PDB file of C-alpha atoms in Angstrom:
ATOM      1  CA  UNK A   1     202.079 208.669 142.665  1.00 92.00           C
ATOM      2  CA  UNK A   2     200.478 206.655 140.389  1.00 94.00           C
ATOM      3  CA  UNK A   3     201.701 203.158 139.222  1.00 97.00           C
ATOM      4  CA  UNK A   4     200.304 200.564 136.831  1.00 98.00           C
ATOM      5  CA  UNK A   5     202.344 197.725 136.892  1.00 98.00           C
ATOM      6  CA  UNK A   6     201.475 194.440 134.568  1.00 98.00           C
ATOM      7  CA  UNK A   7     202.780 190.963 134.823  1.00 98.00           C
ATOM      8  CA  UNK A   8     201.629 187.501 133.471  1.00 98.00           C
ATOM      9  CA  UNK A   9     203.778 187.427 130.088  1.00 98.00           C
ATOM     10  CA  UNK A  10     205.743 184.878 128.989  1.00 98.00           C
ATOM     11  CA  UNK A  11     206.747 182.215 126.080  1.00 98.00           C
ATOM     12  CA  UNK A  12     204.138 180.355 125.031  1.00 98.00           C
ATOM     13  CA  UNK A  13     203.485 178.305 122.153  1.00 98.00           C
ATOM     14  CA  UNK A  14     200.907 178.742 119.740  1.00 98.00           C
ATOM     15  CA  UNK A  15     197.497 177.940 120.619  1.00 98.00           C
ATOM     16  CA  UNK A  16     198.169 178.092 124.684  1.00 98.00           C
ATOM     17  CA  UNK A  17     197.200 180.904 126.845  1.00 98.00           C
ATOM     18  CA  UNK A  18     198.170 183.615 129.199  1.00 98.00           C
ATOM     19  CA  UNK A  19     196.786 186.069 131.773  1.00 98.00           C
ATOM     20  CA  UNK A  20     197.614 189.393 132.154  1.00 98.00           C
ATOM     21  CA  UNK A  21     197.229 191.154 135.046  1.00 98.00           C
ATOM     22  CA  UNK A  22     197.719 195.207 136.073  1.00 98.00           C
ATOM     23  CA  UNK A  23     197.505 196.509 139.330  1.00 98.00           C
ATOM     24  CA  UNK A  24     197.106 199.911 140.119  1.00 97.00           C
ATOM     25  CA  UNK A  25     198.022 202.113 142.528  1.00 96.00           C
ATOM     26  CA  UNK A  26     197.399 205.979 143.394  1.00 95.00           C
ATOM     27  CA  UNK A  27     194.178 206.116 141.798  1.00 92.00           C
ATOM     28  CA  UNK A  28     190.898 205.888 142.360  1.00 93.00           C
ATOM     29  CA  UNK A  29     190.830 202.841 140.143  1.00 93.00           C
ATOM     30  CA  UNK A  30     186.954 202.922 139.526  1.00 91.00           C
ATOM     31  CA  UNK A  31     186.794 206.254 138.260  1.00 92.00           C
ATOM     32  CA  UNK A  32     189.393 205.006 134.822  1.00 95.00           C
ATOM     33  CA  UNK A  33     187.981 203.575 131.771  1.00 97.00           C
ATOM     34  CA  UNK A  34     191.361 201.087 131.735  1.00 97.00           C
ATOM     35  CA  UNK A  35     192.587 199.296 128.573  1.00 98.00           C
ATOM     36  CA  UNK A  36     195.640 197.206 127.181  1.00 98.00           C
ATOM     37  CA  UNK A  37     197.787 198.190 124.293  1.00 98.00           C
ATOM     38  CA  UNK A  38     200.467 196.220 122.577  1.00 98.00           C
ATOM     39  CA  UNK A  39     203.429 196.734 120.712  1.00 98.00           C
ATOM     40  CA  UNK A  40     205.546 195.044 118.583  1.00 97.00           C
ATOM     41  CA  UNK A  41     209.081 195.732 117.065  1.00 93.00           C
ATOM     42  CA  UNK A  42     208.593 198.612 114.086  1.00 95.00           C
ATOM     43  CA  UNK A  43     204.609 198.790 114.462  1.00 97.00           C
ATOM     44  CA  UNK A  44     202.628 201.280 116.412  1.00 97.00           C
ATOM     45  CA  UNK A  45     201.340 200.378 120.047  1.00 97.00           C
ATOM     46  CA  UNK A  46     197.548 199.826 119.099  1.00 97.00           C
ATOM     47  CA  UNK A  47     194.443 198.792 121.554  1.00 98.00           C
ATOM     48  CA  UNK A  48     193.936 195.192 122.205  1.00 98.00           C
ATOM     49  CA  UNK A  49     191.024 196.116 124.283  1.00 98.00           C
ATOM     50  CA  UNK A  50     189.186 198.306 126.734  1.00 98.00           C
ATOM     51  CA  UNK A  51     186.654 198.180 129.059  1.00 97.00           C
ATOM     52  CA  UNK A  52     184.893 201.309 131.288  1.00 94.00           C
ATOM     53  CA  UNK A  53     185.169 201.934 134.771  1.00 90.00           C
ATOM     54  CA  UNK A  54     181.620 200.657 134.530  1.00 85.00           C
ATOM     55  CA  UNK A  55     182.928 197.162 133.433  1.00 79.00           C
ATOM     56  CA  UNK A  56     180.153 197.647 130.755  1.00 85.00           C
ATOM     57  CA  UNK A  57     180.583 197.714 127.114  1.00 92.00           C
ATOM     58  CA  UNK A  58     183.870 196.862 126.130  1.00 95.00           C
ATOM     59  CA  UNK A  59     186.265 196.981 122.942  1.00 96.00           C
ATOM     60  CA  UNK A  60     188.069 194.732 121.227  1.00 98.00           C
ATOM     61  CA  UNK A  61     190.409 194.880 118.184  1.00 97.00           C
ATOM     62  CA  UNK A  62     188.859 192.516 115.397  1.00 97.00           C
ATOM     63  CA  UNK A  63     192.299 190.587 115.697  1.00 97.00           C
ATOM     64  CA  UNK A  64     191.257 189.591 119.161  1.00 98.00           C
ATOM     65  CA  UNK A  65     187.599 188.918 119.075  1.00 98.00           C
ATOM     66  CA  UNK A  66     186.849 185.653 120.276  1.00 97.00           C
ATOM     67  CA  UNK A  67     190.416 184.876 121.769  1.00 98.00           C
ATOM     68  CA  UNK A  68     190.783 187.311 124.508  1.00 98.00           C
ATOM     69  CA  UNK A  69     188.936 189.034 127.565  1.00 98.00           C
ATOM     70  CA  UNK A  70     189.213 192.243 129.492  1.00 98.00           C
ATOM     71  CA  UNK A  71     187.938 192.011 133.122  1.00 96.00           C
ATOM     72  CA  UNK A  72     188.750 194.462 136.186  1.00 96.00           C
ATOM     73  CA  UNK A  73     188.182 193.926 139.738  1.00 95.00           C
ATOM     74  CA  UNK A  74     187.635 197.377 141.346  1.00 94.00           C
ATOM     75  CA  UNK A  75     187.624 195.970 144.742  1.00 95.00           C
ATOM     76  CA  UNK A  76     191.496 194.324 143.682  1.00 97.00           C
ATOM     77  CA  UNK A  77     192.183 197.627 141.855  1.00 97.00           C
ATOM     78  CA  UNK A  78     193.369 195.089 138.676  1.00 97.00           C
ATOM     79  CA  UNK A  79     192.417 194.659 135.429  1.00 98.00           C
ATOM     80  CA  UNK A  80     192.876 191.557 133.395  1.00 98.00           C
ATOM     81  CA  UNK A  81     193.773 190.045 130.116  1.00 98.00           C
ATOM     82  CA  UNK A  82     192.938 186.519 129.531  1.00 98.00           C
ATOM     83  CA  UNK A  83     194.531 185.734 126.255  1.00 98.00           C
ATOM     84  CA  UNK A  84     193.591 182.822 124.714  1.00 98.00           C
ATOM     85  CA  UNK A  85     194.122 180.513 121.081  1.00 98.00           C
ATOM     86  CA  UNK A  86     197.228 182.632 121.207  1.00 98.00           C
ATOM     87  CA  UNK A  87     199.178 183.417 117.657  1.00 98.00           C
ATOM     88  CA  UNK A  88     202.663 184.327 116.668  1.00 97.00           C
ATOM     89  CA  UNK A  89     201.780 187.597 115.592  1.00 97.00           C
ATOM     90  CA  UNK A  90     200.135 188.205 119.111  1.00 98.00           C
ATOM     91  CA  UNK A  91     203.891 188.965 120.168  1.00 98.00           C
ATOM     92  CA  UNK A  92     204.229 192.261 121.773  1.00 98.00           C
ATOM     93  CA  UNK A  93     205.162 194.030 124.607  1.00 98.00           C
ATOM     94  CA  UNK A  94     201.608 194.390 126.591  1.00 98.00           C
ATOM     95  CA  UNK A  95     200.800 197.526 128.333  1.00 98.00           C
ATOM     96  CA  UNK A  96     198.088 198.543 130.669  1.00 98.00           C
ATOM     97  CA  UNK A  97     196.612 202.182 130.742  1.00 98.00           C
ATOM     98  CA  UNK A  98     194.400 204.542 132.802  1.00 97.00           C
ATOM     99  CA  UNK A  99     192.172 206.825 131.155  1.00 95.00           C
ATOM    100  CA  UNK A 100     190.195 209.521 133.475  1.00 89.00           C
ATOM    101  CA  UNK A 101     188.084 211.298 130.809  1.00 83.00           C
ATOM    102  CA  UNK A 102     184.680 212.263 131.755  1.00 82.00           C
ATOM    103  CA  UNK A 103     183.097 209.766 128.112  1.00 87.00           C
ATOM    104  CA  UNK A 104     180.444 207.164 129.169  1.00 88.00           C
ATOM    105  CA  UNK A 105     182.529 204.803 127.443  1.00 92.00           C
ATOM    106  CA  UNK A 106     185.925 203.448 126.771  1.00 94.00           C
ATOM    107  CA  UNK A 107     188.328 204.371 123.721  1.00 93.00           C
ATOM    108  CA  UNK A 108     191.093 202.587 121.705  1.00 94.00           C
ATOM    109  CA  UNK A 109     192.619 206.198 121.126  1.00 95.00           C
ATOM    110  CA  UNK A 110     196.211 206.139 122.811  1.00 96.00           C
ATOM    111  CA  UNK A 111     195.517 209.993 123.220  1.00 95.00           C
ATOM    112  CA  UNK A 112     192.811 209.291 125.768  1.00 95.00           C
ATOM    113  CA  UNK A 113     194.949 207.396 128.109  1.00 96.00           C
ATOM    114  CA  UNK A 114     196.518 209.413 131.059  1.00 93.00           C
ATOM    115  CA  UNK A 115     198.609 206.781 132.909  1.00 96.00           C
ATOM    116  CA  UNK A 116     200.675 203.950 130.963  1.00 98.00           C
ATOM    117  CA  UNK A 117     202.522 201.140 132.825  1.00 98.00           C
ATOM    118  CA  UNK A 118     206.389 199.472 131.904  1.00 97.00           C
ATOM    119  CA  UNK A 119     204.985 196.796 129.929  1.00 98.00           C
ATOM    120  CA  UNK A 120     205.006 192.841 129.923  1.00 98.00           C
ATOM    121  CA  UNK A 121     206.509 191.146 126.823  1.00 98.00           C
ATOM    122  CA  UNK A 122     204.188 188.009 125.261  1.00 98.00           C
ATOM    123  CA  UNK A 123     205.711 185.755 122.802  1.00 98.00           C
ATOM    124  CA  UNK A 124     204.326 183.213 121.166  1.00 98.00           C
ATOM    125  CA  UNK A 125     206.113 180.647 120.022  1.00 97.00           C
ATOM    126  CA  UNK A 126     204.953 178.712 116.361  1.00 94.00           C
TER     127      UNK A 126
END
């Protein structure tokens, strides 16, 4: 059975930082491209980022650039968010995914992603 379960949110005030972490279990973790999606209240969950099972080139949403950083360790089985120069309208619920598609490289399409976890809520506080 495969699990992906997150944790590292919080309340945090605007301009601190967080890290999110996901670990994974039932999987061969270093065969998924992984990535974290967010959603807030009334909006769509988008990609915040993704990075390959390669840990090579990764994604970013142009809201993020700059701020945050995907990292997995395959040997831990965990990816990471480190989230950084955080903003109010970085609040979300945070969620981790597993794709296991046969692409060189990673995708910010929700429709690749075969395994989701529960989610961790970020706020930020202004």
């Amino acid at each position: 059975q495969v699990q992906l379960v997150e944790s590292g949110g919080g309340l945090v005030q605007a301009g601190g930082s967080l890290r999110l972490s996901c670990t994974a279990s039932g999987l061969t973790f270093d065969d998924y491209h992984m990535a974290w999606f967010r959603q807030a209240p009334g909006k769509e969950r988008d990609c915040v980022s993704c990075i390959p099972w390669s840990a090579g080139t990764t994604y970013y949403a142009d809201s993020v650039k700059g701020r945050f950083t995907i990292s997995r360790d395959n040997a831990k089985n965990t990816l990471y968010l480190q989230m950084n120069s955080l903003k109010p309208g970085d609040t979300a619920m945070y969620y981790c995914a597993a794709d296991l598609s046969s692409y060189r490289d990673c995708s910010g399409s929700r429709s690749r992603y075969n395994y989701w976890g529960q989610g961790t809520q970020v706020t930020v506080s202004s």
